[in-house]
Amino acid sequence: MSDKIEYLTEFLGGDYKKEGEYPAWEYREQSPLREHMIEVYQDMYQKAPRVEAVHAGLECGLFYEKIPGLDCVSTGPNLWDIHTPQEKMEIASVRRVWEYLIQVLATMR
């Protein structure tokens, strides 16, 4: 899509510059790290986490580009209106994520 926009912009005499592009990071059906994180979450919170694949640029793509086959999982605090002047973060969720990540690391085999 970006190539098409670039072509059209240049065809019409404009300049095109893209920034902040993240490399692709594909969802893996088999992910030992994700399974471990799900198990830890269920142990800590007595419920299943929400696991979803999203179409977005995430930092995991940068790591995956350098280490092909890397098992990556992205997690973080509750955020709303990301990349807008109204962006918000739930402070309490930062502590929950921190405690969760500490437990994930402490129980890795």
Short mmCIF file of C-alpha atoms in Angstrom, two decimals:
data_model
loop_
_atom_site.label_atom_id
_atom_site.label_comp_id
_atom_site.label_asym_id
_atom_site.label_seq_id
_atom_site.Cartn_x
_atom_site.Cartn_y
_atom_site.Cartn_z
CA MET A 1 0.00 0.00 0.00
CA SER A 2 2.82 2.39 0.88
CA ASP A 3 4.41 1.82 -2.54
CA LYS A 4 1.15 2.72 -4.28
CA ILE A 5 0.78 5.92 -2.26
CA GLU A 6 4.40 6.84 -3.00
CA TYR A 7 3.90 6.24 -6.73
CA LEU A 8 0.69 8.28 -6.86
CA THR A 9 2.20 11.14 -4.84
CA GLU A 10 5.27 11.35 -7.08
CA PHE A 11 3.12 11.01 -10.22
CA LEU A 12 1.15 14.05 -9.09
CA GLY A 13 4.35 16.00 -8.42
CA GLY A 14 4.46 15.67 -4.65
CA ASP A 15 7.09 14.43 -2.22
CA TYR A 16 6.61 11.28 -0.19
CA LYS A 17 8.41 10.30 2.99
CA LYS A 18 7.52 7.44 5.31
CA GLU A 19 8.72 7.19 8.89
CA GLY A 20 8.29 4.90 11.86
CA GLU A 21 7.83 1.71 9.90
CA TYR A 22 8.14 -1.50 11.88
CA PRO A 23 9.08 -4.79 10.23
CA ALA A 24 6.49 -7.55 10.05
CA TRP A 25 5.94 -9.81 13.02
CA GLU A 26 3.67 -12.72 12.28
CA TYR A 27 1.42 -14.51 14.76
CA ARG A 28 2.79 -17.96 15.61
CA GLU A 29 0.38 -20.84 16.16
CA GLN A 30 2.93 -22.56 18.41
CA SER A 31 4.44 -20.22 21.01
CA PRO A 32 5.92 -21.70 24.19
CA LEU A 33 6.43 -18.19 25.58
CA ARG A 34 2.77 -17.25 25.02
CA GLU A 35 1.62 -20.52 26.61
CA HIS A 36 3.84 -19.88 29.65
CA MET A 37 2.54 -16.32 29.96
CA ILE A 38 -1.07 -17.55 29.76
CA GLU A 39 -0.37 -20.10 32.51
CA VAL A 40 1.23 -17.48 34.79
CA TYR A 41 -1.64 -15.05 34.17
CA GLN A 42 -4.24 -17.69 35.05
CA ASP A 43 -2.34 -18.60 38.22
CA MET A 44 -2.11 -14.96 39.30
CA TYR A 45 -5.58 -13.71 38.37
CA GLN A 46 -7.72 -16.91 38.28
CA LYS A 47 -8.98 -16.07 34.79
CA ALA A 48 -7.80 -16.42 31.22
CA PRO A 49 -6.02 -13.44 29.67
CA ARG A 50 -7.29 -11.80 26.52
CA VAL A 51 -4.96 -13.01 23.76
CA GLU A 52 -5.27 -11.38 20.37
CA ALA A 53 -3.27 -10.79 17.23
CA VAL A 54 -3.41 -7.16 16.13
CA HIS A 55 -2.45 -5.42 12.92
CA ALA A 56 -0.06 -2.83 14.28
CA GLY A 57 3.58 -1.88 14.32
CA LEU A 58 5.10 -3.26 17.49
CA GLU A 59 8.65 -3.32 18.76
CA CYS A 60 8.65 -7.13 18.63
CA GLY A 61 9.01 -6.81 14.86
CA LEU A 62 12.36 -5.07 15.32
CA PHE A 63 13.69 -7.92 17.46
CA TYR A 64 12.21 -10.57 15.17
CA GLU A 65 13.92 -8.98 12.16
CA LYS A 66 17.32 -9.36 13.85
CA ILE A 67 16.64 -12.83 15.32
CA PRO A 68 14.43 -14.80 12.90
CA GLY A 69 12.33 -17.44 14.63
CA LEU A 70 12.39 -15.57 17.95
CA ASP A 71 9.34 -16.33 20.09
CA CYS A 72 7.90 -12.87 20.85
CA VAL A 73 4.94 -11.74 22.92
CA SER A 74 3.80 -8.17 23.44
CA THR A 75 2.01 -7.06 26.59
CA GLY A 76 1.53 -3.81 28.40
CA PRO A 77 -0.65 -1.55 30.52
CA ASN A 78 -4.13 -0.38 29.58
CA LEU A 79 -3.90 2.46 27.07
CA TRP A 80 -6.54 4.52 25.28
CA ASP A 81 -6.46 6.97 22.38
CA ILE A 82 -2.88 5.98 21.59
CA HIS A 83 -0.82 8.49 19.57
CA THR A 84 -3.35 11.28 20.02
CA PRO A 85 -3.40 14.34 22.30
CA GLN A 86 -5.98 12.46 24.42
CA GLU A 87 -3.72 9.45 25.05
CA LYS A 88 -4.32 7.94 28.51
CA MET A 89 -2.76 5.16 30.56
CA GLU A 90 -4.25 3.40 33.56
CA ILE A 91 -1.60 3.80 36.28
CA ALA A 92 -2.82 0.79 38.29
CA SER A 93 -2.34 -1.44 35.23
CA VAL A 94 1.35 -0.51 35.07
CA ARG A 95 1.89 -2.10 38.49
CA ARG A 96 -0.10 -5.20 37.49
CA VAL A 97 1.95 -5.64 34.32
CA TRP A 98 5.20 -5.16 36.28
CA GLU A 99 4.25 -7.79 38.87
CA TYR A 100 3.08 -10.12 36.11
CA LEU A 101 6.33 -9.81 34.14
CA ILE A 102 8.38 -10.43 37.29
CA GLN A 103 6.42 -13.65 37.84
CA VAL A 104 6.78 -14.69 34.18
CA LEU A 105 10.56 -14.28 34.37
CA ALA A 106 10.84 -15.94 37.78
CA THR A 107 9.03 -19.06 36.57
CA MET A 108 10.67 -19.52 33.17
CA ARG A 109 12.34 -22.86 32.60
#
